Amino acid sequence: MSEERKTPLFPGNGGALGYVLVDGEFRGTWKIVRQRGDRATLTVEPFTALSRQETDALAEEGERLLAFAAADAARDIQFAVPA
């Protein structure tokens, strides 16, 4: 973890958040939200800007995650703008 992220990661969060690792570095969080009409959205919230290559790799991994976790739903991936 980077120096500015010394806060420990608490397990759980009710299973609501996952952690984004890029080359082994903690870079953000993700969550899946199911909406009405059988739709599932994976939202990735990075802490800092991601390169195009990193975004593309995370999107590919996100597709695999949604295919597993929400196989019965239409799927979408969104990337939040870092604060």
mmCIF file of C-alpha atoms in Angstrom:
data_model
loop_
_atom_site.group_PDB
_atom_site.id
_atom_site.type_symbol
_atom_site.label_atom_id
_atom_site.label_comp_id
_atom_site.label_asym_id
_atom_site.label_seq_id
_atom_site.Cartn_x
_atom_site.Cartn_y
_atom_site.Cartn_z
ATOM 1 C CA MET A 1 0.000 0.000 0.000
ATOM 2 C CA SER A 2 1.125 3.517 -0.628
ATOM 3 C CA GLU A 3 2.125 5.754 2.274
ATOM 4 C CA GLU A 4 -1.109 7.774 2.066
ATOM 5 C CA ARG A 5 -3.198 4.575 2.466
ATOM 6 C CA LYS A 6 -1.908 3.358 5.826
ATOM 7 C CA THR A 7 -5.437 2.832 7.166
ATOM 8 C CA PRO A 8 -5.955 -0.907 7.605
ATOM 9 C CA LEU A 9 -8.440 -2.671 5.372
ATOM 10 C CA PHE A 10 -11.262 -3.974 7.492
ATOM 11 C CA PRO A 11 -12.628 -7.344 6.429
ATOM 12 C CA GLY A 12 -16.235 -7.662 5.540
ATOM 13 C CA ASN A 13 -18.252 -4.563 4.745
ATOM 14 C CA GLY A 14 -21.090 -7.043 4.507
ATOM 15 C CA GLY A 15 -19.473 -8.374 1.361
ATOM 16 C CA ALA A 16 -20.368 -5.091 -0.348
ATOM 17 C CA LEU A 17 -16.903 -3.986 -1.510
ATOM 18 C CA GLY A 18 -14.037 -5.717 -3.215
ATOM 19 C CA TYR A 19 -10.512 -4.390 -3.535
ATOM 20 C CA VAL A 20 -8.867 -3.419 -6.812
ATOM 21 C CA LEU A 21 -5.255 -4.498 -7.114
ATOM 22 C CA VAL A 22 -3.103 -3.300 -10.007
ATOM 23 C CA ASP A 23 0.274 -5.044 -10.171
ATOM 24 C CA GLY A 24 -0.226 -6.016 -6.520
ATOM 25 C CA GLU A 25 -0.902 -2.436 -5.390
ATOM 26 C CA PHE A 26 -4.178 -1.445 -3.663
ATOM 27 C CA ARG A 27 -5.644 1.053 -6.140
ATOM 28 C CA GLY A 28 -9.388 1.187 -5.486
ATOM 29 C CA THR A 29 -12.613 -0.634 -4.695
ATOM 30 C CA TRP A 30 -15.357 -2.306 -6.678
ATOM 31 C CA LYS A 31 -18.965 -3.321 -6.090
ATOM 32 C CA ILE A 32 -21.728 -5.044 -8.001
ATOM 33 C CA VAL A 33 -25.248 -3.627 -7.828
ATOM 34 C CA ARG A 34 -28.245 -5.528 -9.162
ATOM 35 C CA GLN A 35 -31.019 -3.379 -10.622
ATOM 36 C CA ARG A 36 -34.553 -4.155 -11.604
ATOM 37 C CA GLY A 37 -35.004 -5.740 -14.968
ATOM 38 C CA ASP A 38 -32.216 -8.274 -14.453
ATOM 39 C CA ARG A 39 -29.287 -5.869 -14.844
ATOM 40 C CA ALA A 40 -26.011 -5.969 -12.920
ATOM 41 C CA THR A 41 -23.532 -3.092 -12.830
ATOM 42 C CA LEU A 42 -19.943 -3.412 -11.687
ATOM 43 C CA THR A 43 -18.623 -0.040 -10.499
ATOM 44 C CA VAL A 44 -14.879 0.388 -10.110
ATOM 45 C CA GLU A 45 -13.813 3.321 -7.913
ATOM 46 C CA PRO A 46 -10.075 3.949 -8.325
ATOM 47 C CA PHE A 47 -8.202 6.152 -5.852
ATOM 48 C CA THR A 48 -6.056 7.714 -8.596
ATOM 49 C CA ALA A 49 -6.203 7.911 -12.368
ATOM 50 C CA LEU A 50 -5.685 4.637 -14.198
ATOM 51 C CA SER A 51 -3.854 4.276 -17.488
ATOM 52 C CA ARG A 52 -5.786 3.097 -20.541
ATOM 53 C CA GLN A 53 -3.982 -0.248 -20.319
ATOM 54 C CA GLU A 54 -4.943 -0.639 -16.635
ATOM 55 C CA THR A 55 -8.558 0.311 -17.363
ATOM 56 C CA ASP A 56 -8.748 -2.162 -20.237
ATOM 57 C CA ALA A 57 -7.282 -4.965 -18.099
ATOM 58 C CA LEU A 58 -9.701 -4.216 -15.246
ATOM 59 C CA ALA A 59 -12.630 -4.147 -17.671
ATOM 60 C CA GLU A 60 -11.643 -7.581 -19.017
ATOM 61 C CA GLU A 61 -11.396 -8.961 -15.485
ATOM 62 C CA GLY A 62 -14.695 -7.272 -14.620
ATOM 63 C CA GLU A 63 -16.409 -9.033 -17.526
ATOM 64 C CA ARG A 64 -15.230 -12.390 -16.187
ATOM 65 C CA LEU A 65 -16.381 -11.475 -12.675
ATOM 66 C CA LEU A 66 -19.839 -10.442 -13.879
ATOM 67 C CA ALA A 67 -20.167 -13.565 -16.033
ATOM 68 C CA PHE A 68 -19.616 -15.581 -12.858
ATOM 69 C CA ALA A 69 -21.508 -13.446 -10.311
ATOM 70 C CA ALA A 70 -24.406 -12.292 -12.497
ATOM 71 C CA ALA A 71 -24.644 -14.838 -15.286
ATOM 72 C CA ASP A 72 -28.423 -14.415 -15.478
ATOM 73 C CA ALA A 73 -28.336 -10.619 -15.917
ATOM 74 C CA ALA A 74 -27.471 -8.025 -18.523
ATOM 75 C CA ARG A 75 -24.090 -6.667 -17.449
ATOM 76 C CA ASP A 76 -22.409 -3.262 -17.405
ATOM 77 C CA ILE A 77 -19.095 -1.913 -16.110
ATOM 78 C CA GLN A 78 -18.581 1.672 -14.970
ATOM 79 C CA PHE A 79 -15.421 3.433 -13.807
ATOM 80 C CA ALA A 80 -15.852 6.312 -11.347
ATOM 81 C CA VAL A 81 -13.656 9.381 -11.673
ATOM 82 C CA PRO A 82 -11.058 9.476 -8.876
ATOM 83 C CA ALA A 83 -11.742 12.154 -6.274
#
